[in-house]
Coordinates of C-alpha atoms and ligand atoms in Angstrom, one line a residue:
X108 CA -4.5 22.8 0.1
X109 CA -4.6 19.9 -2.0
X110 CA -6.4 16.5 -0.6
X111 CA -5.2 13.0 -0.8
X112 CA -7.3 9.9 -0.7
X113 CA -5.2 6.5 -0.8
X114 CA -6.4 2.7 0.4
X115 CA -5.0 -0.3 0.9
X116 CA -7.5 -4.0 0.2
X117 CA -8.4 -4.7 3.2
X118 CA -7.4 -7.4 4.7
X119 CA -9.2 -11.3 5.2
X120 CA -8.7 -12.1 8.7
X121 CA -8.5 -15.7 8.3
X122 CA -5.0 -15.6 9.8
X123 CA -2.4 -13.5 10.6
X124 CA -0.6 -10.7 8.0
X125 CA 3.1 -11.9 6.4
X126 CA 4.9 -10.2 4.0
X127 CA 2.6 -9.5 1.6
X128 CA 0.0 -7.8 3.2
X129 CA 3.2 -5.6 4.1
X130 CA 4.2 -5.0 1.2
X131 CA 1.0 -3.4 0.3
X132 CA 0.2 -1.0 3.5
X133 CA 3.7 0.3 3.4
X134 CA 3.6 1.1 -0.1
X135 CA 0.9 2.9 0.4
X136 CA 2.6 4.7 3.3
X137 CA 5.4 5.4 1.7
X138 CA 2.8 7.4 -0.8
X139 CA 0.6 8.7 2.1
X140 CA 4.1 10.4 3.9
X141 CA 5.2 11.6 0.5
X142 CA 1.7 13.7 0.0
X143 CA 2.0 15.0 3.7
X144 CA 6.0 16.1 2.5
X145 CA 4.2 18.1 0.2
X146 CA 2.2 19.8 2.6
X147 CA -1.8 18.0 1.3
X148 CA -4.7 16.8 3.3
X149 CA -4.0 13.3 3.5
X150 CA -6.7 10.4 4.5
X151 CA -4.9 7.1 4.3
X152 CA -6.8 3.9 5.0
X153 CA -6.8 0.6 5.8
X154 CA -8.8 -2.3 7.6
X155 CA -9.8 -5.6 7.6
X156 CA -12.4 -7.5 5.5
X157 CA -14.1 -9.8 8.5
X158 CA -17.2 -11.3 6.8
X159 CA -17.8 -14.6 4.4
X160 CA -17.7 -17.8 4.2
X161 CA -14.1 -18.0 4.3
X162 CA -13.9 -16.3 7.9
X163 CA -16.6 -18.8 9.0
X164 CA -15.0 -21.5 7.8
X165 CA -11.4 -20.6 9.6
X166 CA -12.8 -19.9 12.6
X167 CA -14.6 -23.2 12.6
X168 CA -11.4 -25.2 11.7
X169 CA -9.7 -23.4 14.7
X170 CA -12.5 -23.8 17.4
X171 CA -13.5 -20.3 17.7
X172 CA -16.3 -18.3 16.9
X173 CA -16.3 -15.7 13.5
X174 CA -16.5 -12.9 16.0
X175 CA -13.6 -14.1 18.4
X176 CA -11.6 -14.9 15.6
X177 CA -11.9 -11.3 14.0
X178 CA -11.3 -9.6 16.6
X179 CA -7.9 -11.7 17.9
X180 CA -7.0 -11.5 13.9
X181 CA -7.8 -7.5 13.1
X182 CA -5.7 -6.7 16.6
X183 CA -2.8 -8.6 14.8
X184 CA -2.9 -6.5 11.6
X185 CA -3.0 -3.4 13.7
X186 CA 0.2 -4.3 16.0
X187 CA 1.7 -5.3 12.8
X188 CA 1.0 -2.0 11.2
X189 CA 2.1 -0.1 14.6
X190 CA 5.8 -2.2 14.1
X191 CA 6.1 -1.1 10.7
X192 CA 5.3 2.6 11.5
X193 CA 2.6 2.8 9.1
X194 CA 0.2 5.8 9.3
X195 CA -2.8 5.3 8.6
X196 CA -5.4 7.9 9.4
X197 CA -8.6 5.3 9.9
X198 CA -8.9 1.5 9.9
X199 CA -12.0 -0.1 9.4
X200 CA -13.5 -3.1 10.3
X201 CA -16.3 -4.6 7.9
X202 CA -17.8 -5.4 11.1
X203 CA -17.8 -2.0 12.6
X204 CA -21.7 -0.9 12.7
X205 CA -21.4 2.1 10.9
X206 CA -20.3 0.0 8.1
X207 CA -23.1 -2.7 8.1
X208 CA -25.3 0.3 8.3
X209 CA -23.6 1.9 5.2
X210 CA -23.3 -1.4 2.9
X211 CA -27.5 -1.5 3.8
X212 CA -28.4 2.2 2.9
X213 CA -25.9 1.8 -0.8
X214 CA -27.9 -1.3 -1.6
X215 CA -31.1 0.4 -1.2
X216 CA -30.2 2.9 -3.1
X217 CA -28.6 1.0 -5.9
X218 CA -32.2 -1.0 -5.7
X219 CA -33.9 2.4 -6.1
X220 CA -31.9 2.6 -9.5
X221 CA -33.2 -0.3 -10.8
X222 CA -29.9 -2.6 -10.8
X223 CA -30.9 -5.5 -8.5
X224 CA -33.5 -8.1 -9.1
X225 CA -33.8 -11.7 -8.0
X226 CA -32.6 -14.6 -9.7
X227 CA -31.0 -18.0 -9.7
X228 CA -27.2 -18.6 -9.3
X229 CA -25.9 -21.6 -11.0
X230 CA -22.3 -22.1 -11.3
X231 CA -19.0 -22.4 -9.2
X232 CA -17.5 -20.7 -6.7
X233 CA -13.8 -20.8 -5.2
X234 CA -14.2 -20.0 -0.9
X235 CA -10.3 -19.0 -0.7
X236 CA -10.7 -16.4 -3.3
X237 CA -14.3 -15.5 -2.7
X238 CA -15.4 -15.4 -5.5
X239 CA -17.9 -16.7 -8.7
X240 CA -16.6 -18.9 -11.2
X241 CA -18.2 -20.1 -14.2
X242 CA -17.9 -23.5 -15.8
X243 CA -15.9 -22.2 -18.7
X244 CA -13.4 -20.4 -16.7
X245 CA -12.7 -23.7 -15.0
X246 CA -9.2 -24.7 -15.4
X247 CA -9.3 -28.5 -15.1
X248 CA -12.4 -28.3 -12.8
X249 CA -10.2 -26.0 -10.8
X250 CA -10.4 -22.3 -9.7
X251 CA -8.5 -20.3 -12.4
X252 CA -6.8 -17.7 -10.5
X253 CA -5.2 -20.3 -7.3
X254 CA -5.9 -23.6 -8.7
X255 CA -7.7 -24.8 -5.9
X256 CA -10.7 -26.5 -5.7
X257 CA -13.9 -24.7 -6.3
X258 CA -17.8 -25.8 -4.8
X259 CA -20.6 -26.1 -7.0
X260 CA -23.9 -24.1 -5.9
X261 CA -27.3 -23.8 -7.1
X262 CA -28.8 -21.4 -5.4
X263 CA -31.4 -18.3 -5.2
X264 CA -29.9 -14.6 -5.1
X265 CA -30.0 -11.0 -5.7
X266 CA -28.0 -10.1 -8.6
X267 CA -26.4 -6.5 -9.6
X268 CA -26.8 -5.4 -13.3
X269 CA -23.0 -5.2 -13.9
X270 CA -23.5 -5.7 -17.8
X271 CA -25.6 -2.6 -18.3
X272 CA -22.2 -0.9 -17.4
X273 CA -20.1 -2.6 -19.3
X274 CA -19.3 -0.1 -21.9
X275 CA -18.9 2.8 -19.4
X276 CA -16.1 0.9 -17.5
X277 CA -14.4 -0.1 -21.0
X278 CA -14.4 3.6 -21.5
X279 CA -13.0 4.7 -17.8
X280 CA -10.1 2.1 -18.5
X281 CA -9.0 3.2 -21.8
X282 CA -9.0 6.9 -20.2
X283 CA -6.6 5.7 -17.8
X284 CA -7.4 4.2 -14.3
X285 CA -5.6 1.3 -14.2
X286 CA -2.2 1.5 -13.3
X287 CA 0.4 0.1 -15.2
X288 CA -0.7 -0.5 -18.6
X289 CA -0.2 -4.2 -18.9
X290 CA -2.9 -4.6 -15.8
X291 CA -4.9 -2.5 -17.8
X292 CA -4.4 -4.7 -21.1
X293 CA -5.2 -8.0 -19.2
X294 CA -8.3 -6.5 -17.8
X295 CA -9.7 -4.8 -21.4
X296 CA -8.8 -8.4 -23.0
X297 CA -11.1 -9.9 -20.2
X298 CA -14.0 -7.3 -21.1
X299 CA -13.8 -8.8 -24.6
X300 CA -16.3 -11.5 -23.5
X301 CA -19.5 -11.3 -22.2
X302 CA -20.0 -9.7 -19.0
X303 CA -22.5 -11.2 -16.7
X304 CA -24.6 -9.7 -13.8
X305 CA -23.2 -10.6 -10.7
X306 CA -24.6 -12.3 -7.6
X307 CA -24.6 -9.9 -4.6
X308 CA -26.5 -12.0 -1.8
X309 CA -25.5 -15.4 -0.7
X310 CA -28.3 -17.5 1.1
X311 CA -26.1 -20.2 2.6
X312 CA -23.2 -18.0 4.5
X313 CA -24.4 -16.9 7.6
X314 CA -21.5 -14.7 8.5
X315 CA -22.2 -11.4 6.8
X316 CA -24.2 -8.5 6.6
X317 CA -28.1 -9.6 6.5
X318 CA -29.4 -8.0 2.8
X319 CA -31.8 -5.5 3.2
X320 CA -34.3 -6.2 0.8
X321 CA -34.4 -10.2 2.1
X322 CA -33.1 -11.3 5.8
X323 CA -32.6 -14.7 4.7
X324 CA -29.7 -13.8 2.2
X325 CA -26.4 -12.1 3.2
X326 CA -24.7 -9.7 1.7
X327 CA -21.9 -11.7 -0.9
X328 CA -18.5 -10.4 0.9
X329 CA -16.8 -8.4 -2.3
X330 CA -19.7 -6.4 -2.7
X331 CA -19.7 -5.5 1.2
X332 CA -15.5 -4.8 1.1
X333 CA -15.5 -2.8 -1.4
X334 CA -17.6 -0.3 0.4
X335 CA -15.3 0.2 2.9
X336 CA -13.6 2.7 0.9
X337 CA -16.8 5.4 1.1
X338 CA -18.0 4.1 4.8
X339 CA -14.9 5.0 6.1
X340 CA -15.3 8.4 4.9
X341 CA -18.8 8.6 6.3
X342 CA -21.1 8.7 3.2
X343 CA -23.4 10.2 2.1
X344 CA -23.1 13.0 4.9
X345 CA -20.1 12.7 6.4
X346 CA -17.6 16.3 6.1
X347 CA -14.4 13.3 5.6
X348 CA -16.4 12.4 2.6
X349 CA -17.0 15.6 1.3
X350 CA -13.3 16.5 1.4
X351 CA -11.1 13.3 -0.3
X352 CA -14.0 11.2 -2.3
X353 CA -13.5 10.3 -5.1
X354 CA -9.7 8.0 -3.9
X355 CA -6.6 9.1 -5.3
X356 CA -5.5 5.9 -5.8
X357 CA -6.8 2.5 -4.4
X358 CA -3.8 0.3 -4.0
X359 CA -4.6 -3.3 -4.8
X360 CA -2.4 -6.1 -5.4
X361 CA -2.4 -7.2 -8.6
X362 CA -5.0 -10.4 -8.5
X363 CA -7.7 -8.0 -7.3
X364 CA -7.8 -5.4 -10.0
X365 CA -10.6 -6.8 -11.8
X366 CA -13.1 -6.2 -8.5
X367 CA -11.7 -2.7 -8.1
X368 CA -11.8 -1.8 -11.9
X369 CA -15.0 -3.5 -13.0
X370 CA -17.1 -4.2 -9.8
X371 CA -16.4 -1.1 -8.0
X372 CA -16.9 1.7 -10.4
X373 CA -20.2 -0.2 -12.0
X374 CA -21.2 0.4 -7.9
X375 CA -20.8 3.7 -8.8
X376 CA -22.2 4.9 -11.7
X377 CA -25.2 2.8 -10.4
X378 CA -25.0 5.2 -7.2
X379 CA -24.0 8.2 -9.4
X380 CA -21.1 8.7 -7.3
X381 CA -17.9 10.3 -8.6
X382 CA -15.2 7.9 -9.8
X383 CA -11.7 6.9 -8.0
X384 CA -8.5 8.0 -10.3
X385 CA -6.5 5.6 -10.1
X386 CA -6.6 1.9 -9.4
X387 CA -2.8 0.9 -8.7
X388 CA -1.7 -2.6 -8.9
X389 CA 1.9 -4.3 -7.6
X390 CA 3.5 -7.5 -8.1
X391 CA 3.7 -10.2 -5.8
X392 CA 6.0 -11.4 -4.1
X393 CA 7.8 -15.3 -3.3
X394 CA 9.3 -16.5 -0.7
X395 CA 12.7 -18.3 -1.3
X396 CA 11.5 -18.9 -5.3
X397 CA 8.7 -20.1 -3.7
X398 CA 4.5 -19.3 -3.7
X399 CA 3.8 -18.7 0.3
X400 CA 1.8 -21.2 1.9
X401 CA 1.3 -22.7 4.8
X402 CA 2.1 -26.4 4.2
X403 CA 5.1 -25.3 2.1
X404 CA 6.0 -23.8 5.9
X405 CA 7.6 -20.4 3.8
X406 CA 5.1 -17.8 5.4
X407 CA 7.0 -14.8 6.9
X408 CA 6.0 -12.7 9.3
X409 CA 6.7 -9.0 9.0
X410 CA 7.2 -8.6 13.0
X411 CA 9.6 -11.0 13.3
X412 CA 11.6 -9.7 10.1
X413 CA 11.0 -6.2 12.0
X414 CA 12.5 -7.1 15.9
X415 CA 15.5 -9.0 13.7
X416 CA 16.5 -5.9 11.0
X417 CA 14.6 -2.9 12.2
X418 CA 11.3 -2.1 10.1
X419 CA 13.0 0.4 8.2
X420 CA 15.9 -2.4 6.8
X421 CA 12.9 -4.6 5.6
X422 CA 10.8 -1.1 4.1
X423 CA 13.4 -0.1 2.2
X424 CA 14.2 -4.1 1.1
X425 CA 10.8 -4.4 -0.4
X426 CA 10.8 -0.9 -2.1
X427 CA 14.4 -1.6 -3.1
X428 CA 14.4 -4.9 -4.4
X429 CA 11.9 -5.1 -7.6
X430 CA 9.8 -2.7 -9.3
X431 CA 6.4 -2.3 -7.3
X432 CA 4.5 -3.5 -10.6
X433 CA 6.8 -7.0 -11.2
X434 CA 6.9 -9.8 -8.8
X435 CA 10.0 -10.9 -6.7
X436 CA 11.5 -12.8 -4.4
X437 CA 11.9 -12.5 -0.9
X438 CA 14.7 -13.7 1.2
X439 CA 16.6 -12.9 4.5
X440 CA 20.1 -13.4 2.7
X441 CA 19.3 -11.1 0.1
X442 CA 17.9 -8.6 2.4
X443 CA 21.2 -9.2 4.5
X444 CA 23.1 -8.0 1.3
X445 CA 20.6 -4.9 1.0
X446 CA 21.4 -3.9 4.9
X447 CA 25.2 -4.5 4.6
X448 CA 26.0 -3.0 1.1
X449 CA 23.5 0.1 1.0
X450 CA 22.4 1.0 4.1
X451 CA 25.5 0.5 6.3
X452 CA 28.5 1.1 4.1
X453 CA 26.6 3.7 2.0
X454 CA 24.0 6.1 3.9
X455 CA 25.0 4.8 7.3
X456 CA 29.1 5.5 6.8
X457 CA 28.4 8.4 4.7
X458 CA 26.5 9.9 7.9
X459 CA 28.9 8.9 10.7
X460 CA 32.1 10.0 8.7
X461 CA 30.7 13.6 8.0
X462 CA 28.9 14.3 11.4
X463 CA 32.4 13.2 13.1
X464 CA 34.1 16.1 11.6
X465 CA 31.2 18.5 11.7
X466 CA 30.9 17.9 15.1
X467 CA 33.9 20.1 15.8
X468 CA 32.4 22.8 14.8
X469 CA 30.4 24.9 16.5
X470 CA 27.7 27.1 14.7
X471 CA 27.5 28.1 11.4
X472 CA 29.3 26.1 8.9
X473 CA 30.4 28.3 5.9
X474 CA 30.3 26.8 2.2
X475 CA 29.4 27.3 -1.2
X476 CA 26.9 24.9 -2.7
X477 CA 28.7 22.7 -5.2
X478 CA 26.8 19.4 -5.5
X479 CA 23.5 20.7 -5.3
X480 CA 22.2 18.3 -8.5
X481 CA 23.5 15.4 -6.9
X482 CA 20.4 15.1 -5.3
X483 CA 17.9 14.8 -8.5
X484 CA 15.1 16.6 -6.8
X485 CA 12.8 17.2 -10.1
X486 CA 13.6 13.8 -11.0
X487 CA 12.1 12.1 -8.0
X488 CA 9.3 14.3 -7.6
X489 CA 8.0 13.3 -11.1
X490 CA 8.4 9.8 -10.5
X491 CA 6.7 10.3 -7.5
X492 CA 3.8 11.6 -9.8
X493 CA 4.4 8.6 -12.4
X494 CA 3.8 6.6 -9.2
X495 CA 7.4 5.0 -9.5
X496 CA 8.5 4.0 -6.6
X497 CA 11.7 2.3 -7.4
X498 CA 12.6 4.9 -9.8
X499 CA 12.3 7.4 -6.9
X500 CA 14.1 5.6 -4.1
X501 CA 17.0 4.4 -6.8
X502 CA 17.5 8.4 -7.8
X503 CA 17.5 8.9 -3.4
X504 CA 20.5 6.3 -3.2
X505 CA 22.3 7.4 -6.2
X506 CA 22.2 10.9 -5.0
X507 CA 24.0 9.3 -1.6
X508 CA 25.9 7.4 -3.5
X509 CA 27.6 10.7 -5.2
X510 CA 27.8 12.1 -1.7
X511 CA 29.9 9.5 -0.3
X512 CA 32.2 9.7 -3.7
X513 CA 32.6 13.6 -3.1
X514 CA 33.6 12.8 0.6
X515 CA 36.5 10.5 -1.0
X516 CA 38.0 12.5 -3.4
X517 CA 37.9 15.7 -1.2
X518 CA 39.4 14.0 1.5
X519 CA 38.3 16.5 4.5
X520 CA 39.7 14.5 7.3
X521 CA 43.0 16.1 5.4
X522 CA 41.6 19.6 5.3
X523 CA 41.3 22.2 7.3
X524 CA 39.5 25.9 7.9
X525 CA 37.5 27.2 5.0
X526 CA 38.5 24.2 2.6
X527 CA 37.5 21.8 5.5
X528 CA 34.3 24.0 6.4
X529 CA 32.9 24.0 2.7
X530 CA 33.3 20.1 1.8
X531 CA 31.7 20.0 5.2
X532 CA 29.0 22.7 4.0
X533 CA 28.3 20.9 1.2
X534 CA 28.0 17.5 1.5
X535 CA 25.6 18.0 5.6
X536 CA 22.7 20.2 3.0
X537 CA 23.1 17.3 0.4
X538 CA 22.6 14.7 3.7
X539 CA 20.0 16.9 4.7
X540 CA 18.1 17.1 1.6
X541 CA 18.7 13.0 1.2
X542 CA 17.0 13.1 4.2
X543 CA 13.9 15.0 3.1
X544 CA 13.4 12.1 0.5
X545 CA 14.2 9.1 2.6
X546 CA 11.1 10.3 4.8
X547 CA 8.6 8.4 3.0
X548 CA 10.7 5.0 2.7
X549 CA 12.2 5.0 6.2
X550 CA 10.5 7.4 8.4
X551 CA 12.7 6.0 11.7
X552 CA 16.0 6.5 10.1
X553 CA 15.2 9.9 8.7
X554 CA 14.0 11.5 11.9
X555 CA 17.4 9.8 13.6
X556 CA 19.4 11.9 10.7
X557 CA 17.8 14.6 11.0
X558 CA 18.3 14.6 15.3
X559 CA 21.8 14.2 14.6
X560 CA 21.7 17.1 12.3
X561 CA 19.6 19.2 14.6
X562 CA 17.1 19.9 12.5
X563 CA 13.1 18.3 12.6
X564 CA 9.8 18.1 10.9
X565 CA 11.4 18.8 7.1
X566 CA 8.7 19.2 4.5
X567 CA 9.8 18.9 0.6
X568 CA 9.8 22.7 0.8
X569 CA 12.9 22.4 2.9
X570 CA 15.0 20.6 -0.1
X571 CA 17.0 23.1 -1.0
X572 CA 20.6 24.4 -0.7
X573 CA 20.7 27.0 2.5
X574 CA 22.4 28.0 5.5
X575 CA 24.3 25.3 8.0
X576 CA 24.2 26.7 11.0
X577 CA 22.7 23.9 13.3
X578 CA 25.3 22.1 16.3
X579 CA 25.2 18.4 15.0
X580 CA 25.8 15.3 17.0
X581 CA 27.1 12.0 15.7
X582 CA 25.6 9.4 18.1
X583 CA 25.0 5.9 17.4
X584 CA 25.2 4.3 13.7
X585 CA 22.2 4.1 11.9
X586 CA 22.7 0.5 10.4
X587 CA 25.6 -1.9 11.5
X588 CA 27.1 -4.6 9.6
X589 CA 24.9 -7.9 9.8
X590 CA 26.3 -11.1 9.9
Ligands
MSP284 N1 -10.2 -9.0 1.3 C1 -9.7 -8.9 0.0 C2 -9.6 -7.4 -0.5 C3 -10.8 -6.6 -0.4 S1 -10.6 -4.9 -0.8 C4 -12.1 -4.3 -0.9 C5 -8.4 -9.6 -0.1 N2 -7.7 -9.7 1.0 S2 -6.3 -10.5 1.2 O1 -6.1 -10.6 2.6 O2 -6.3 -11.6 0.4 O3 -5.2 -9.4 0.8 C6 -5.0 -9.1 -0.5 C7 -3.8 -8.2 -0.7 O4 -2.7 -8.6 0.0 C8 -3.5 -8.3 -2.1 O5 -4.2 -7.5 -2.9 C9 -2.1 -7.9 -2.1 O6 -2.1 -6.5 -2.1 C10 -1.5 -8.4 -0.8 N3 -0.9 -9.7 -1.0 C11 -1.2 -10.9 -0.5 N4 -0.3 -11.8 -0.8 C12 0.7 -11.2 -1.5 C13 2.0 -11.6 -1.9 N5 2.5 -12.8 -1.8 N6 2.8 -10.6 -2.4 C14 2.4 -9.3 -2.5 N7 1.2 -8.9 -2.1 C15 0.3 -9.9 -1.7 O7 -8.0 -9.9 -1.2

């Protein structure tokens, strides 16, 4: 049996999640449920990063302490994640004690190697995006990935020899780990300059994970994240390790590939551990043409959008909308437009019209397959293997598309016996095949078609042309019209 490995980031807790954090975990559950479809070992994870100055400095500016604040904020990603029907096999905490107890033993190690040493730290750093700046990568005095402002430090710290691996990860790059190609480019045109050590320890945050070789320093929070993806598995001796490291993919938005394509495998080679595969990056999204922010007041929640259209409307709007890898633009009419024009007039009609007449029947219902490539099976499977998404879910909709235009032209509320029976025959399989696809994207609705149908628990094995022979039951629509 085949394994499958697949991580979210995991999530800052200075507030609450919104859409994009969404966007990320259900993308990765949509790949996660695919894998299972196909009958692998899947390990799909996802947590919250709890630790930095950042945390501190929220919790301060809303009268709590780091801990409470964590814990009220990492409860909120996980009833999010239970709304959205995301499954996840483990979520981890940065705080969790195994974890502090991994992120000491890896820097030992990495120690052992030879790739820390002390030094000074001179420079800039931006507290939003946690991370080092230097003064030629200032934009304006500002930070040059948010434009915010950045804090100058002078400081003493424990540095990681990231430049000795520079050639190594220019090499793992070109051979293919970042995916697509232009987050690839952008990172290989970044490489082109000099590549400094980087500073692991941070003396003035108190809120992390004490550094093992000096108590007075804490461990700087990237360097501590990242290791979630191997504590979670239990490394060195844990069996979970053993069976999915090295990650099939890591999932990352696109502003974090660098620490995930640089940082993470020079951590490593340093630790001679086996490689991830892929490090996919998606888009971003806006909210009403507009960059989500607090003051601008445009931050949306992903429970309320859930209560309001169901979870599956707003999955299948953010997997619908835009190609994972380009940005877009979020907003409720256009999601509106998605609900009423796709998933209630096509799959939700196309589903209520046929199980009306097949209900009638009782038993087998005899047919010849006829529309058996209307469904592009091979099609979406290998963009499921290109990691496309969109291309995937558009083929899914097309295929349901051609469904509902078969039901038209045949016209079987005209028909009757064998002619009625074999439109019938024909166009419940394609349903039920639809069906096997749709899994991934909208698990809720699929299990409701595939009650009505009376069948359960398909797995892409079952997506093929067979016998009808199930009682079905029309029941409720799956989508109605939204005003
Ligand atoms: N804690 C780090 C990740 C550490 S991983 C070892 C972090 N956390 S974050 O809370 O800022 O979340 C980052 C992820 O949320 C992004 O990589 C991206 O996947 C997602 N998004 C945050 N805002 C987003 C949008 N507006 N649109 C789409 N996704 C975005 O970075």
């Amino acid at each position: 049996m085949e394994k499958f490995y697949i991580t979210t980031p995991i999530y800052y807790v200075n507030d609450k999640p919104h859409i994009g954090h969404a966007y990320t975990t259900i993308i990765a559950d949509v790949f996660a449920r695919w894998h299972r479809l196909n009958n692998e070992k899947v390990f799909f994870l996802t947590g919250t990063d709890e630790h930095g100055g950042k945390i501190e400095k929220a919790a301060n500016e809303k009268n709590k302490t780091p801990k409470e604040l964590v814990d009220e904020t990492s409860q909120k990603y996980k009833t999010t994640w239970e709304k959205l029907n995301i499954s996840y096999d483990k979520f981890i905490r940065t705080t969790d004690k195994s974890h502090e107890e991994t992120v000491k033993r890896f820097i030992k190690k990495v120690f052992e190697k030879g790739d820390i040493y002390k030094g000074e730290y001179e420079g800039f750093y931006c507290l939003p995006d946690e991370r080092y700046i230097t003064e030629s990568e200032l934009v304006g005095g500002k930070c040059p990935d948010c434009g915010r402002d950045v804090q100058k430090i002078k400081e003493e710290a424990y540095f990681f020899k990231l430049s000795k691996y520079k050639d190594q990860i220019i090499n793992l790059i070109n051979k293919g780990l970042i995916l697509p190609e232009k987050n690839a480019n952008e990172i290989l045109n970044r490489l082109k300059g000099e590549l400094k050590d980087l500073d692991i320890s941070r003396k003035s945050v108190s809120w992390g994970i004490k550094f093992p070789l000096d108590e007075s320093h804490s461990v700087y929070v990237w360097f501590d994240a990242l290791l979630n993806y191997l504590s979670a598995l239990n490394w060195p001796d844990g069996s979970e390790f053993k069976e999915f490291w090295p990650a099939d993919i890591h999932l990352v938005g696109k502003e974090i590939v660098w620490f995930h394509s640089v940082i993470w495998p020079a951590m490593l080679m340093s630790a001679d551990l086996p490689l991830p595969k892929n490090i996919l990056a998606h888009g971003w999204w806006t909210v009403d043409g507009k960059k989500m922010s607090k003051s601008i007041g445009n931050v949306v929640d992903p429970i309320e959008i859930a209560d309001k259209y169901s979870a599956d409307a707003f999955r299948y709007f953010l997997l619908r909308e835009k190609p994972t890898w380009e940005d877009g633009d979020f907003s409720e009419a256009a999601l509106k437009e998605r609900i009423n024009g796709e998933l209630m007039s096509n799959l939700s009609n196309l589903v209520a019209r046929v199980l009306t007449l097949a209900e009638k029947f009782e038993g087998k219902i005899e047919g010849k397959p006829e529309i058996e490539d209307f469904i592009r099976k091979e099609e979406i499977i290998e963009n499921f293997e290109k990691k496309d998404l969109y291309s995937a879910l558009n083929l899914i909709f097309e295929g349901i598309r051609k469904i509902n235009k078969y039901v038209n032209d045949k016209e079987p509320w005209k028909l009757e016996g064998k002619n009625l029976a074999n439109v019938l025959y024909n166009s419940l399989e394609a349903i039920r095949i639809a069906t096997i696809f749709l899994k991934p994207f909208m698990p809720s609705t699929a299990e409701k078609i595939e009650k009505k149908l009376g069948v359960n628990g398909q797995l892409l094995s079952d997506a093929f042309f067979r016998e009808f022979s199930t009682k079905v039951e029309r029941g409720e629509n799956l989508f109605n019209k939204i005003n």
